[in-house]
Short mmCIF file of C-alpha atoms in Angstrom, two decimals:
data_model
loop_
_atom_site.label_atom_id
_atom_site.label_comp_id
_atom_site.label_asym_id
_atom_site.label_seq_id
_atom_site.Cartn_x
_atom_site.Cartn_y
_atom_site.Cartn_z
CA MET K 1 -16.37 -16.09 19.94
CA MET K 2 -16.13 -17.65 16.58
CA GLU K 3 -19.45 -19.45 16.34
CA GLY K 4 -21.77 -18.74 13.62
CA ARG K 5 -18.87 -16.53 11.98
CA PRO K 6 -17.28 -17.84 8.69
CA MET K 7 -16.24 -21.19 8.98
CA LYS K 8 -12.59 -20.95 8.41
CA PHE K 9 -12.73 -18.47 11.26
CA ARG K 10 -14.34 -20.92 13.54
CA LEU K 11 -11.78 -23.68 12.47
CA LEU K 12 -8.76 -21.38 13.61
CA GLU K 13 -10.39 -21.06 16.92
CA VAL K 14 -11.05 -25.04 17.72
CA PHE K 15 -7.51 -25.51 16.58
CA GLY K 16 -6.08 -22.64 18.63
CA GLU K 17 -7.82 -24.82 21.78
CA GLY K 18 -5.57 -27.57 21.41
CA GLU K 19 -4.50 -30.40 18.96
CA ARG K 20 -6.84 -32.07 17.45
CA TRP K 21 -7.77 -34.74 14.63
CA ASN K 22 -9.65 -33.86 11.53
CA CYS K 23 -12.15 -36.37 12.22
CA GLU K 24 -13.24 -35.16 15.80
CA VAL K 25 -13.44 -31.83 14.15
CA ILE K 26 -15.56 -32.30 11.25
CA PRO K 27 -18.38 -33.89 12.92
CA GLU K 28 -18.52 -30.91 15.69
CA MET K 29 -18.59 -28.49 12.99
CA GLN K 30 -21.19 -30.11 11.09
CA ARG K 31 -23.72 -30.22 13.94
CA GLU K 32 -22.82 -26.37 14.63
CA TYR K 33 -23.44 -25.41 10.85
CA GLY K 34 -25.99 -27.68 10.17
CA MET K 35 -23.88 -29.12 7.38
CA GLY K 36 -24.78 -32.80 8.15
CA ASP K 37 -24.43 -34.72 5.05
CA ARG K 38 -21.20 -36.38 3.59
CA TYR K 39 -21.02 -33.00 1.52
CA GLY K 40 -20.89 -31.08 4.54
CA ALA K 41 -18.15 -33.02 5.65
CA ASP K 42 -16.00 -32.97 2.73
CA THR K 43 -16.32 -28.95 2.25
CA ILE K 44 -14.93 -28.52 5.88
CA ASN K 45 -12.36 -31.21 5.65
CA PHE K 46 -11.36 -29.12 2.45
CA ASP K 47 -11.71 -26.04 4.51
CA ILE K 48 -9.02 -27.80 6.86
CA ILE K 49 -6.89 -28.88 4.21
CA GLU K 50 -6.62 -25.22 2.63
CA MET K 51 -5.73 -23.64 6.22
CA ALA K 52 -2.90 -26.40 6.54
CA THR K 53 -1.67 -25.24 2.95
CA CYS K 54 -2.02 -21.51 3.93
CA GLY K 55 0.79 -22.20 6.71
CA PHE K 56 -2.09 -22.04 9.58
CA LEU K 57 -2.26 -25.64 11.02
CA SER K 58 0.79 -28.05 10.31
CA ARG K 59 0.29 -32.12 10.53
CA ILE K 60 1.53 -33.67 13.41
CA ASP K 61 0.19 -37.19 12.75
CA VAL K 62 -1.46 -39.43 10.29
CA LYS K 63 -3.27 -42.32 10.20
CA VAL K 64 -5.53 -44.39 7.94
CA ASP K 65 -9.11 -44.21 8.90
CA SER K 66 -9.87 -48.20 9.70
CA GLU K 67 -12.84 -47.91 11.88
CA GLY K 68 -14.83 -45.55 10.03
CA LEU K 69 -14.20 -42.59 12.39
CA TYR K 70 -14.46 -39.96 9.29
CA ARG K 71 -14.71 -42.48 6.46
CA GLU K 72 -13.16 -46.12 6.26
CA GLY K 73 -10.11 -46.26 4.20
CA SER K 74 -9.51 -42.19 4.20
CA LEU K 75 -6.40 -40.65 5.54
CA LEU K 76 -6.83 -38.96 9.30
CA ILE K 77 -4.77 -36.08 10.01
CA ARG K 78 -3.89 -34.63 13.33
CA TYR K 79 -3.24 -30.98 13.39
CA ARG K 80 -1.68 -28.10 15.45
CA ILE K 81 -2.17 -24.19 15.18
CA THR K 82 1.04 -22.93 14.06
CA ASP K 83 2.40 -19.49 15.07
CA LEU K 84 1.37 -17.89 12.33
CA GLY K 85 -2.42 -19.44 12.56
CA ARG K 86 -2.13 -18.04 16.08
CA ALA K 87 -1.20 -14.69 14.98
CA GLN K 88 -4.24 -14.73 12.67
CA LEU K 89 -6.55 -15.96 14.75
CA GLU K 90 -5.33 -12.96 17.08
CA LYS K 91 -5.74 -10.71 14.11
CA ILE K 92 -9.28 -11.66 13.13
CA GLY K 93 -10.43 -11.60 16.50
CA LYS K 94 -9.46 -7.75 16.84
CA ASN K 95 -11.66 -7.02 13.99
CA LEU K 96 -14.50 -9.09 14.68
CA ARG K 97 -17.89 -7.73 13.88
CA LYS K 98 -20.16 -6.55 17.51
CA LYS K 99 -22.13 -9.52 18.26
CA GLY K 100 -25.27 -6.90 18.94
CA ALA K 101 -24.58 -5.84 15.70
CA ARG K 102 -25.28 -8.74 13.87
CA ALA K 103 -28.08 -8.88 11.33
CA MET D 1 -7.35 -52.94 10.93
CA GLY D 2 -3.91 -53.50 9.65
CA ALA D 3 -3.09 -50.32 8.13
CA THR D 4 0.17 -49.33 9.05
CA ALA D 5 2.35 -46.03 9.80
CA SER D 6 4.26 -46.49 6.37
CA ASP D 7 0.54 -47.17 4.54
CA ALA D 8 -0.66 -43.72 6.27
CA GLU D 9 2.69 -41.94 5.38
CA SER D 10 2.34 -43.29 1.39
CA MET D 11 -1.44 -42.17 1.50
CA ARG D 12 -0.46 -38.50 2.74
CA ILE D 13 2.21 -38.24 -0.11
CA ARG D 14 -0.47 -39.53 -2.89
CA ASN D 15 -3.26 -36.57 -1.18
CA ARG D 16 -0.43 -34.37 -1.27
CA HIS D 17 -0.02 -34.99 -4.84
CA ARG D 18 -3.54 -34.94 -5.65
CA LYS D 19 -3.84 -31.72 -4.09
CA ILE D 20 -0.62 -29.53 -5.71
CA ARG D 21 -2.49 -31.27 -9.26
CA TYR D 22 -5.83 -29.94 -8.41
CA GLY D 23 -4.13 -26.55 -8.00
CA TYR D 24 -2.25 -26.76 -11.17
CA MET D 25 -5.57 -27.90 -12.95
CA MET D 26 -7.62 -24.86 -11.72
CA GLY D 27 -4.51 -22.65 -12.58
CA MET D 28 -4.76 -23.95 -16.19
CA PHE D 29 -8.45 -23.50 -16.38
CA LEU D 30 -7.88 -20.37 -15.46
CA ALA D 31 -5.91 -19.74 -18.58
CA LEU D 32 -7.94 -21.47 -20.52
CA LEU D 33 -11.44 -20.10 -19.87
CA TRP D 34 -9.63 -16.14 -19.44
CA GLY D 35 -8.27 -16.75 -23.08
CA LEU D 36 -11.70 -17.90 -24.32
CA TRP D 37 -13.21 -15.05 -22.63
CA TYR D 38 -11.49 -12.93 -24.99
CA VAL D 39 -13.94 -14.22 -27.90
CA PRO D 40 -17.06 -12.72 -26.36
CA GLY D 41 -14.90 -9.98 -24.88
CA SER D 42 -13.86 -9.05 -27.80
CA LEU D 43 -17.09 -9.43 -29.57
CA MET D 44 -19.14 -7.30 -27.50
CA TRP D 45 -17.23 -3.91 -29.02
CA LEU D 46 -18.57 -4.84 -32.67
CA ILE D 47 -22.35 -5.46 -31.40
CA ASP D 48 -25.32 -3.13 -30.26
CA PRO D 49 -26.02 -2.10 -28.17
CA PHE D 50 -22.31 -1.34 -27.35
CA LEU D 51 -21.32 -0.34 -30.70
CA GLY D 52 -24.23 2.30 -30.72
CA LEU D 53 -23.34 3.54 -27.45
CA TYR D 54 -19.70 3.96 -28.56
CA GLU D 55 -20.92 5.59 -32.00
CA SER D 56 -22.80 8.16 -30.32
CA VAL D 57 -20.33 8.99 -27.76
CA ALA D 58 -17.33 9.31 -30.26
CA GLU D 59 -19.94 11.82 -32.28
CA THR D 60 -19.98 14.17 -29.26
CA ASN D 61 -16.96 13.77 -27.43
CA GLY D 62 -14.16 12.03 -29.76
CA ASP D 63 -13.12 8.29 -29.82
CA THR D 64 -10.98 7.96 -27.10
CA THR D 65 -13.81 9.21 -24.33
CA ALA D 66 -16.15 6.57 -26.60
CA MET D 67 -13.80 3.94 -25.79
CA ILE D 68 -13.56 4.54 -22.11
CA VAL D 69 -17.64 4.94 -21.45
CA THR D 70 -17.83 1.85 -23.76
CA ALA D 71 -15.72 -0.16 -22.02
CA VAL D 72 -17.49 0.69 -18.86
CA LEU D 73 -20.55 -0.29 -19.72
CA ILE D 74 -18.77 -3.75 -21.43
CA SER D 75 -17.13 -4.23 -17.98
CA GLY D 76 -20.34 -3.71 -16.09
CA ALA D 77 -22.34 -6.28 -18.33
CA ASN D 78 -19.71 -8.86 -17.86
CA ALA D 79 -19.24 -8.56 -14.30
CA LEU D 80 -23.19 -8.58 -13.77
CA MET D 81 -23.62 -11.75 -15.90
CA ALA D 82 -20.53 -13.49 -14.04
CA THR D 83 -22.32 -12.79 -10.70
CA VAL D 84 -25.42 -14.44 -12.21
CA VAL D 85 -23.38 -17.47 -13.25
CA LEU D 86 -21.66 -17.50 -9.62
CA THR D 87 -25.16 -17.29 -8.05
CA ILE D 88 -26.59 -20.13 -9.84
CA TRP D 89 -23.02 -22.10 -9.08
CA ASN D 90 -23.40 -20.79 -5.03
CA ALA D 91 -26.97 -22.40 -4.84
CA HIS D 92 -26.06 -25.55 -6.25
CA LEU D 93 -23.09 -25.73 -3.73
CA ARG D 94 -25.21 -24.26 -1.01
CA LYS D 95 -22.82 -21.68 0.08
CA PHE D 96 -25.19 -18.43 0.65
CA ARG D 97 -25.05 -18.68 4.32
CA GLU D 98 -21.35 -18.87 4.32
CA ILE D 99 -21.21 -15.71 2.07
CA LYS D 100 -23.83 -14.11 4.24
CA ARG D 101 -21.62 -14.95 7.37
CA THR D 102 -18.38 -13.80 5.28
CA ILE D 103 -19.92 -10.66 4.12
CA VAL D 104 -20.91 -9.35 7.50
CA GLU D 105 -17.17 -9.49 8.75
CA PHE D 106 -15.99 -6.43 7.00
CA ARG D 107 -12.76 -5.44 9.12
CA ALA D 108 -11.69 -8.83 9.47
CA VAL D 109 -12.13 -10.42 5.75
CA SER D 110 -14.74 -8.81 3.54
CA LYS D 111 -12.82 -5.58 2.84
CA TYR D 112 -9.97 -7.41 1.34
CA LEU D 113 -12.72 -8.32 -1.22
CA LEU D 114 -13.97 -5.24 -1.77
CA LEU D 115 -10.63 -4.28 -2.20
CA ALA D 116 -9.96 -6.71 -4.55
CA ALA D 117 -13.21 -5.52 -6.89
CA VAL D 118 -11.83 -1.98 -6.81
CA PHE D 119 -8.28 -2.96 -8.01
CA ALA D 120 -9.04 -5.46 -10.65
CA GLY D 121 -12.40 -3.59 -11.76
CA PRO D 122 -11.93 0.22 -12.12
CA MET D 123 -8.24 0.03 -11.54
CA ALA D 124 -6.91 -2.86 -13.84
CA VAL D 125 -9.37 -3.12 -16.64
CA PHE D 126 -10.06 0.39 -17.02
CA GLY D 127 -6.13 0.97 -16.67
CA SER D 128 -5.64 -1.70 -19.40
CA TYR D 129 -8.26 0.30 -21.44
CA LEU D 130 -6.47 3.54 -21.34
CA ALA D 131 -3.19 1.72 -22.30
CA THR D 132 -4.79 0.32 -25.40
CA GLY D 133 -6.66 3.91 -26.29
CA PHE D 134 -3.34 5.99 -25.72
CA ALA D 135 -0.42 3.67 -26.36
CA GLY D 136 -1.58 0.67 -28.14
CA ALA D 137 -3.34 -2.81 -27.83
CA ALA D 138 0.31 -4.95 -27.84
CA PHE D 139 1.67 -2.33 -25.24
CA SER D 140 -1.61 -2.86 -23.14
CA ALA D 141 -1.28 -6.63 -23.27
CA VAL D 142 2.51 -6.83 -22.41
CA ALA D 143 1.46 -4.21 -19.35
CA ALA D 144 -1.33 -6.58 -18.67
CA LEU D 145 0.89 -9.56 -18.65
CA ALA D 146 3.35 -8.33 -16.44
CA PHE D 147 1.32 -8.36 -13.29
CA PRO D 148 2.46 -11.79 -12.30
CA LEU D 149 5.61 -10.49 -11.37
CA VAL D 150 4.43 -7.74 -9.55
CA GLY D 151 2.06 -9.70 -7.80
CA THR D 152 4.70 -12.29 -6.68
CA ALA D 153 6.50 -9.96 -5.27
CA LEU D 154 3.76 -8.11 -3.42
CA THR D 155 2.39 -11.43 -1.64
CA ALA D 156 6.15 -12.52 -0.86
CA ARG D 157 6.82 -9.17 0.93
CA PHE D 158 3.22 -8.69 2.22
CA ALA D 159 1.57 -11.85 2.42
CA GLY D 160 4.54 -14.14 3.57
CA GLN D 161 4.18 -16.31 0.61
CA LYS D 162 7.12 -18.08 -0.20
CA LEU D 163 8.36 -19.57 -3.45
CA SER D 164 11.44 -21.49 -4.34
CA GLY D 165 13.98 -20.06 -6.99
CA ARG D 166 12.42 -22.68 -9.12
CA ALA D 167 8.95 -21.42 -9.09
CA ILE D 168 10.18 -18.00 -9.59
CA ALA D 169 12.13 -18.88 -12.10
CA GLY D 170 9.03 -20.65 -13.93
CA ILE D 171 6.76 -17.44 -13.64
CA VAL D 172 9.34 -15.53 -15.23
CA VAL D 173 9.73 -17.94 -18.34
CA VAL D 174 5.91 -17.93 -18.60
CA VAL D 175 5.33 -14.36 -18.67
CA ALA D 176 8.48 -13.27 -20.75
CA GLY D 177 6.74 -16.21 -23.12
CA CYS D 178 3.67 -14.72 -23.12
CA MET D 179 4.87 -11.09 -23.67
CA CYS D 180 6.71 -12.60 -26.78
CA ILE D 181 3.70 -12.97 -28.43
CA TYR D 182 3.18 -9.19 -28.85
CA VAL D 183 6.83 -7.99 -29.05
CA VAL D 184 6.65 -7.44 -33.00
CA GLY D 185 3.65 -5.10 -32.15
CA LEU D 186 5.24 -3.66 -29.22
CA ILE D 187 8.23 -2.56 -31.36
CA ASP D 188 5.99 -1.38 -33.78
CA GLU D 189 3.65 0.92 -31.17
CA LEU D 190 6.97 2.26 -29.96
CA ARG D 191 8.52 3.18 -33.49
CA SER D 192 5.50 4.99 -34.34
CA GLY D 193 6.01 7.39 -31.82
CA GLY D 194 2.55 7.81 -30.96
CA MET D 195 2.68 6.29 -27.50
CA GLU D 196 1.39 8.92 -25.00
CA ALA D 197 1.80 9.61 -21.48
CA MET D 198 -1.60 8.40 -20.48
CA GLY D 199 -0.87 5.31 -22.24
CA TYR D 200 1.74 4.47 -19.66
CA VAL D 201 -0.47 5.70 -16.84
CA GLY D 202 -3.09 3.42 -18.11
CA GLY D 203 -0.25 0.40 -18.52
CA LEU D 204 1.15 0.75 -14.77
CA MET D 205 -2.61 0.88 -13.56
CA ALA D 206 -3.00 -2.22 -15.10
CA ILE D 207 0.04 -3.83 -13.59
CA PHE D 208 -0.70 -2.84 -10.43
CA GLY D 209 -4.41 -3.03 -10.27
CA TRP D 210 -4.25 -6.83 -11.00
CA GLY D 211 -0.91 -7.21 -8.85
CA LEU D 212 -2.65 -5.33 -5.93
CA GLU D 213 -5.67 -7.67 -6.47
CA GLY D 214 -3.57 -10.46 -6.07
CA LEU D 215 -2.05 -9.15 -2.88
CA VAL D 216 -5.63 -8.53 -1.07
CA VAL D 217 -6.89 -11.70 -2.53
CA ALA D 218 -4.23 -13.59 -0.95
CA LYS D 219 -5.07 -12.07 2.16
CA GLY D 220 -8.54 -12.55 2.03
CA MET D 221 -8.47 -15.91 1.15
CA ASP D 222 -6.32 -17.18 3.81
CA ILE D 223 -9.62 -16.80 6.22
CA SER D 224 -12.24 -17.16 3.52
CA GLU D 225 -13.96 -19.98 1.58
CA PRO D 226 -13.03 -19.74 -2.11
CA ASP D 227 -16.55 -20.13 -2.79
CA ALA D 228 -17.80 -17.23 -1.05
CA ALA D 229 -14.90 -14.96 -1.16
CA PHE D 230 -15.08 -15.06 -5.14
CA HIS D 231 -18.98 -14.19 -5.06
CA ILE D 232 -18.37 -11.33 -2.48
CA LYS D 233 -15.50 -9.88 -4.83
CA MET D 234 -18.01 -10.25 -7.90
CA LEU D 235 -20.58 -8.68 -6.21
CA SER D 236 -18.45 -5.89 -5.05
CA GLU D 237 -17.23 -5.41 -8.79
CA VAL D 238 -21.11 -5.22 -9.85
CA ALA D 239 -21.85 -2.61 -7.23
CA ILE D 240 -18.63 -0.51 -8.21
CA TRP D 241 -20.17 -0.51 -11.90
CA TRP D 242 -23.70 -0.16 -11.35
CA ILE D 243 -24.17 1.98 -8.50
CA VAL D 244 -20.99 4.33 -8.59
CA ILE D 245 -19.43 4.41 -12.27
CA ILE D 246 -21.95 4.00 -14.73
CA PRO D 247 -24.33 6.63 -12.64
CA ILE D 248 -21.45 9.00 -12.41
CA LEU D 249 -21.06 8.77 -16.18
CA ILE D 250 -25.10 8.95 -16.94
CA LEU D 251 -24.83 12.50 -14.45
CA ALA D 252 -21.99 13.48 -16.65
CA GLY D 253 -24.09 13.69 -19.54
CA PHE D 254 -23.32 10.02 -21.26
CA PRO D 255 -26.10 8.77 -22.79
CA ILE D 256 -25.54 4.86 -21.39
CA GLN D 257 -29.26 4.54 -19.85
CA ASP D 258 -30.50 4.76 -23.41
CA TYR D 259 -28.38 1.35 -24.44
CA VAL D 260 -28.34 -0.68 -21.00
CA LEU D 261 -31.86 -2.35 -21.71
CA GLY D 262 -30.60 -3.27 -25.10
CA ILE D 263 -28.32 -5.60 -23.31
CA PHE D 264 -31.06 -7.95 -22.26
CA THR D 265 -33.39 -7.19 -25.34
CA ASP D 266 -31.12 -7.93 -27.99
CA PRO D 267 -30.89 -11.70 -28.59
CA ALA D 268 -27.29 -11.19 -30.25
CA ALA D 269 -26.02 -9.20 -27.37
CA LEU D 270 -27.69 -11.39 -24.30
CA LEU D 271 -26.04 -14.35 -26.00
CA VAL D 272 -22.73 -12.46 -26.15
CA VAL D 273 -22.81 -11.29 -22.85
CA THR D 274 -23.96 -14.49 -21.23
CA CYS D 275 -20.84 -16.42 -23.03
CA SER D 276 -18.51 -13.94 -21.46
CA GLY D 277 -20.57 -13.95 -17.82
CA PHE D 278 -19.91 -17.69 -17.68
CA ALA D 279 -16.60 -17.62 -19.18
CA PHE D 280 -15.56 -14.96 -16.62
CA GLY D 281 -17.30 -16.43 -13.80
CA TYR D 282 -15.57 -19.75 -14.43
CA CYS D 283 -12.46 -18.32 -14.80
CA THR D 284 -12.65 -16.61 -11.36
CA ILE D 285 -13.48 -19.69 -9.83
CA CYS D 286 -10.46 -21.66 -10.96
CA TYR D 287 -8.39 -18.50 -10.04
CA TYR D 288 -9.83 -18.23 -6.38
CA LYS D 289 -9.59 -22.22 -5.99
CA ALA D 290 -6.07 -22.37 -7.22
CA TYR D 291 -4.99 -19.51 -4.51
CA PRO D 292 -4.62 -21.53 -1.21
CA MET D 293 -3.64 -24.85 -3.26
CA ILE D 294 -0.43 -23.55 -5.08
CA GLY D 295 -0.28 -19.84 -4.10
CA ALA D 296 -0.71 -16.65 -5.18
CA GLY D 297 2.30 -16.31 -7.76
CA ARG D 298 2.06 -19.91 -9.31
CA ALA D 299 -2.06 -19.22 -10.00
CA MET D 300 -0.86 -15.78 -11.37
CA GLY D 301 2.00 -17.10 -13.58
CA LEU D 302 -0.30 -19.62 -15.12
CA SER D 303 -2.98 -16.89 -15.70
CA ALA D 304 -0.52 -15.12 -17.92
CA MET D 305 -0.83 -18.44 -20.16
CA ASN D 306 -4.21 -16.76 -21.02
CA ALA D 307 -2.60 -14.93 -23.64
CA MET D 308 -1.29 -17.99 -25.65
CA VAL D 309 -4.69 -19.71 -25.44
CA ALA D 310 -6.47 -16.45 -26.86
CA VAL D 311 -4.04 -17.02 -29.88
CA ILE D 312 -4.74 -20.51 -30.45
CA PHE D 313 -8.87 -20.01 -30.55
CA LEU D 314 -8.11 -17.03 -32.62
CA PHE D 315 -6.33 -19.22 -34.90
CA VAL D 316 -8.92 -22.10 -34.56
CA LEU D 317 -11.82 -19.76 -34.79
CA ALA D 318 -10.92 -16.86 -36.75
CA GLY D 319 -8.44 -18.21 -38.86
CA GLN D 320 -5.38 -15.74 -37.47
CA VAL D 321 -1.81 -17.80 -38.39
CA PRO D 322 0.29 -16.69 -35.60
CA ALA D 323 3.87 -15.31 -36.28
CA TRP D 324 7.13 -16.78 -35.37
CA THR D 325 7.08 -14.64 -32.37
CA VAL D 326 3.90 -16.83 -31.12
CA VAL D 327 5.51 -20.05 -31.80
CA ALA D 328 8.58 -19.01 -29.64
CA GLY D 329 6.52 -17.43 -26.90
CA GLY D 330 4.61 -20.58 -26.47
CA ALA D 331 7.20 -22.69 -26.21
CA LEU D 332 8.65 -20.42 -23.36
CA CYS D 333 5.48 -20.88 -21.89
CA VAL D 334 5.74 -24.97 -21.68
CA LEU D 335 9.13 -24.44 -20.52
CA GLY D 336 8.26 -22.32 -17.91
CA ILE D 337 5.39 -24.32 -16.67
CA PHE D 338 7.82 -27.34 -16.53
CA LEU D 339 10.12 -25.42 -14.52
CA MET D 340 7.04 -24.77 -12.04
CA PHE D 341 5.64 -27.98 -12.26
CA TYR D 342 8.51 -30.34 -11.20
CA GLU D 343 9.82 -28.53 -8.21
CA LYS D 344 9.70 -30.55 -5.05
CA GLU D 345 6.29 -31.42 -3.87
CA GLU D 346 7.36 -30.92 -0.35
CA ASN D 347 8.19 -26.72 -1.17
CA LEU D 348 4.21 -26.70 -1.75
CA GLU D 349 2.98 -28.46 1.14
CA SER D 350 2.69 -24.99 2.75
CA ILE D 351 2.52 -21.81 0.17
CA ARG D 352 4.22 -20.13 3.41
CA GLY D 353 7.02 -22.98 3.93
CA GLU D 354 5.63 -23.44 7.58
CA GLN D 355 4.74 -27.49 7.20
CA GLY D 356 8.51 -28.74 6.86
CA ALA D 357 9.58 -28.06 10.19
CA SER D 358 6.95 -30.59 11.70
CA ALA D 359 6.46 -32.91 9.19
#
């Protein structure tokens, strides 16, 4: 439902489908949004961090990336959507622009 | 291999510390740039074409109307130039596609950014000019500085952002310190008996305009990227000034059209407006980046420091020696910031206090 919509809409939807590691979600989003380079990955990671700070995602596990899944030596975080995040996702869902009307 | 769970935990704490420091740095830069903005911001009143417009309207409609009409052109020019700066910034950051994706989702997100532009632009800016015109500059400044308190209360009530007692105390102390700067001027204005009711209306418009901007921005920023969000807010503001308000004033018979071209052809005006746009544009960037990291209340509290920065710049650049109230105000600001900065970092894990339970 959120494909091609603003990045944080889509991220809420993806985390709404189940717990995920950031290193799994980032490459998926990079492909979807055509942001394949390192800068694109950092941008998406930062969006996820902001959403966690906003209280929409909660951290359930952390580990150091020793296999280069995202970037060797960086911190990998597993997130779960919070009740607040789910309520936000629902609210966005009700207010989405109709697909057919898209420019 | 070999990284243990405790390595990961200590790395997480380091990352959290970096993130919070980044949010506070953005808040400090916001205050610095806002304070700096007052230099071109006040210069604009003194140079053509703005001065020419002021004089021409003053002749026919009086000083107060002239001030309001000139304020509209200055605000419009400032918003336009700030948007040009943001466009270059976002072209570099490759955010245009995200901006487009965000703009079209009007009901879900961009309506908040349009509302933010209405509250910040015509309501708050116009209100603060009314306050200046009908009550006095010190009253206007004190009114403008009260907005973090209103904004913090609104975001706590309507956007669910949580603040510790310590953070609230810090915000109150910073705001009180900044107001202290204007206390002598305010007492003089009150004593003079020249305050008019419109001045109080203007003051309230400024307080609630910026406070409400804080609230709607907090709601919009939850689900949008800061770079895209502030660009959309500034685009909306440009539209409000140049498509709605300036044409209405021209239709009402004010000769603004004769002076618009001068902004771009007069080298001095262009230089000052460009400086103003740069300061304002980057100030907005810092504001919106601080939001998701440290929350609306802390960002607004830090932004009140612009009054202190303005005093310092005026001291350095124009040699205006600050009074003892300014020194006292400055000391309070520093104390308030220490109060905010040295609260437990766990409190800032999430600006809504969500993470704690699961950590």
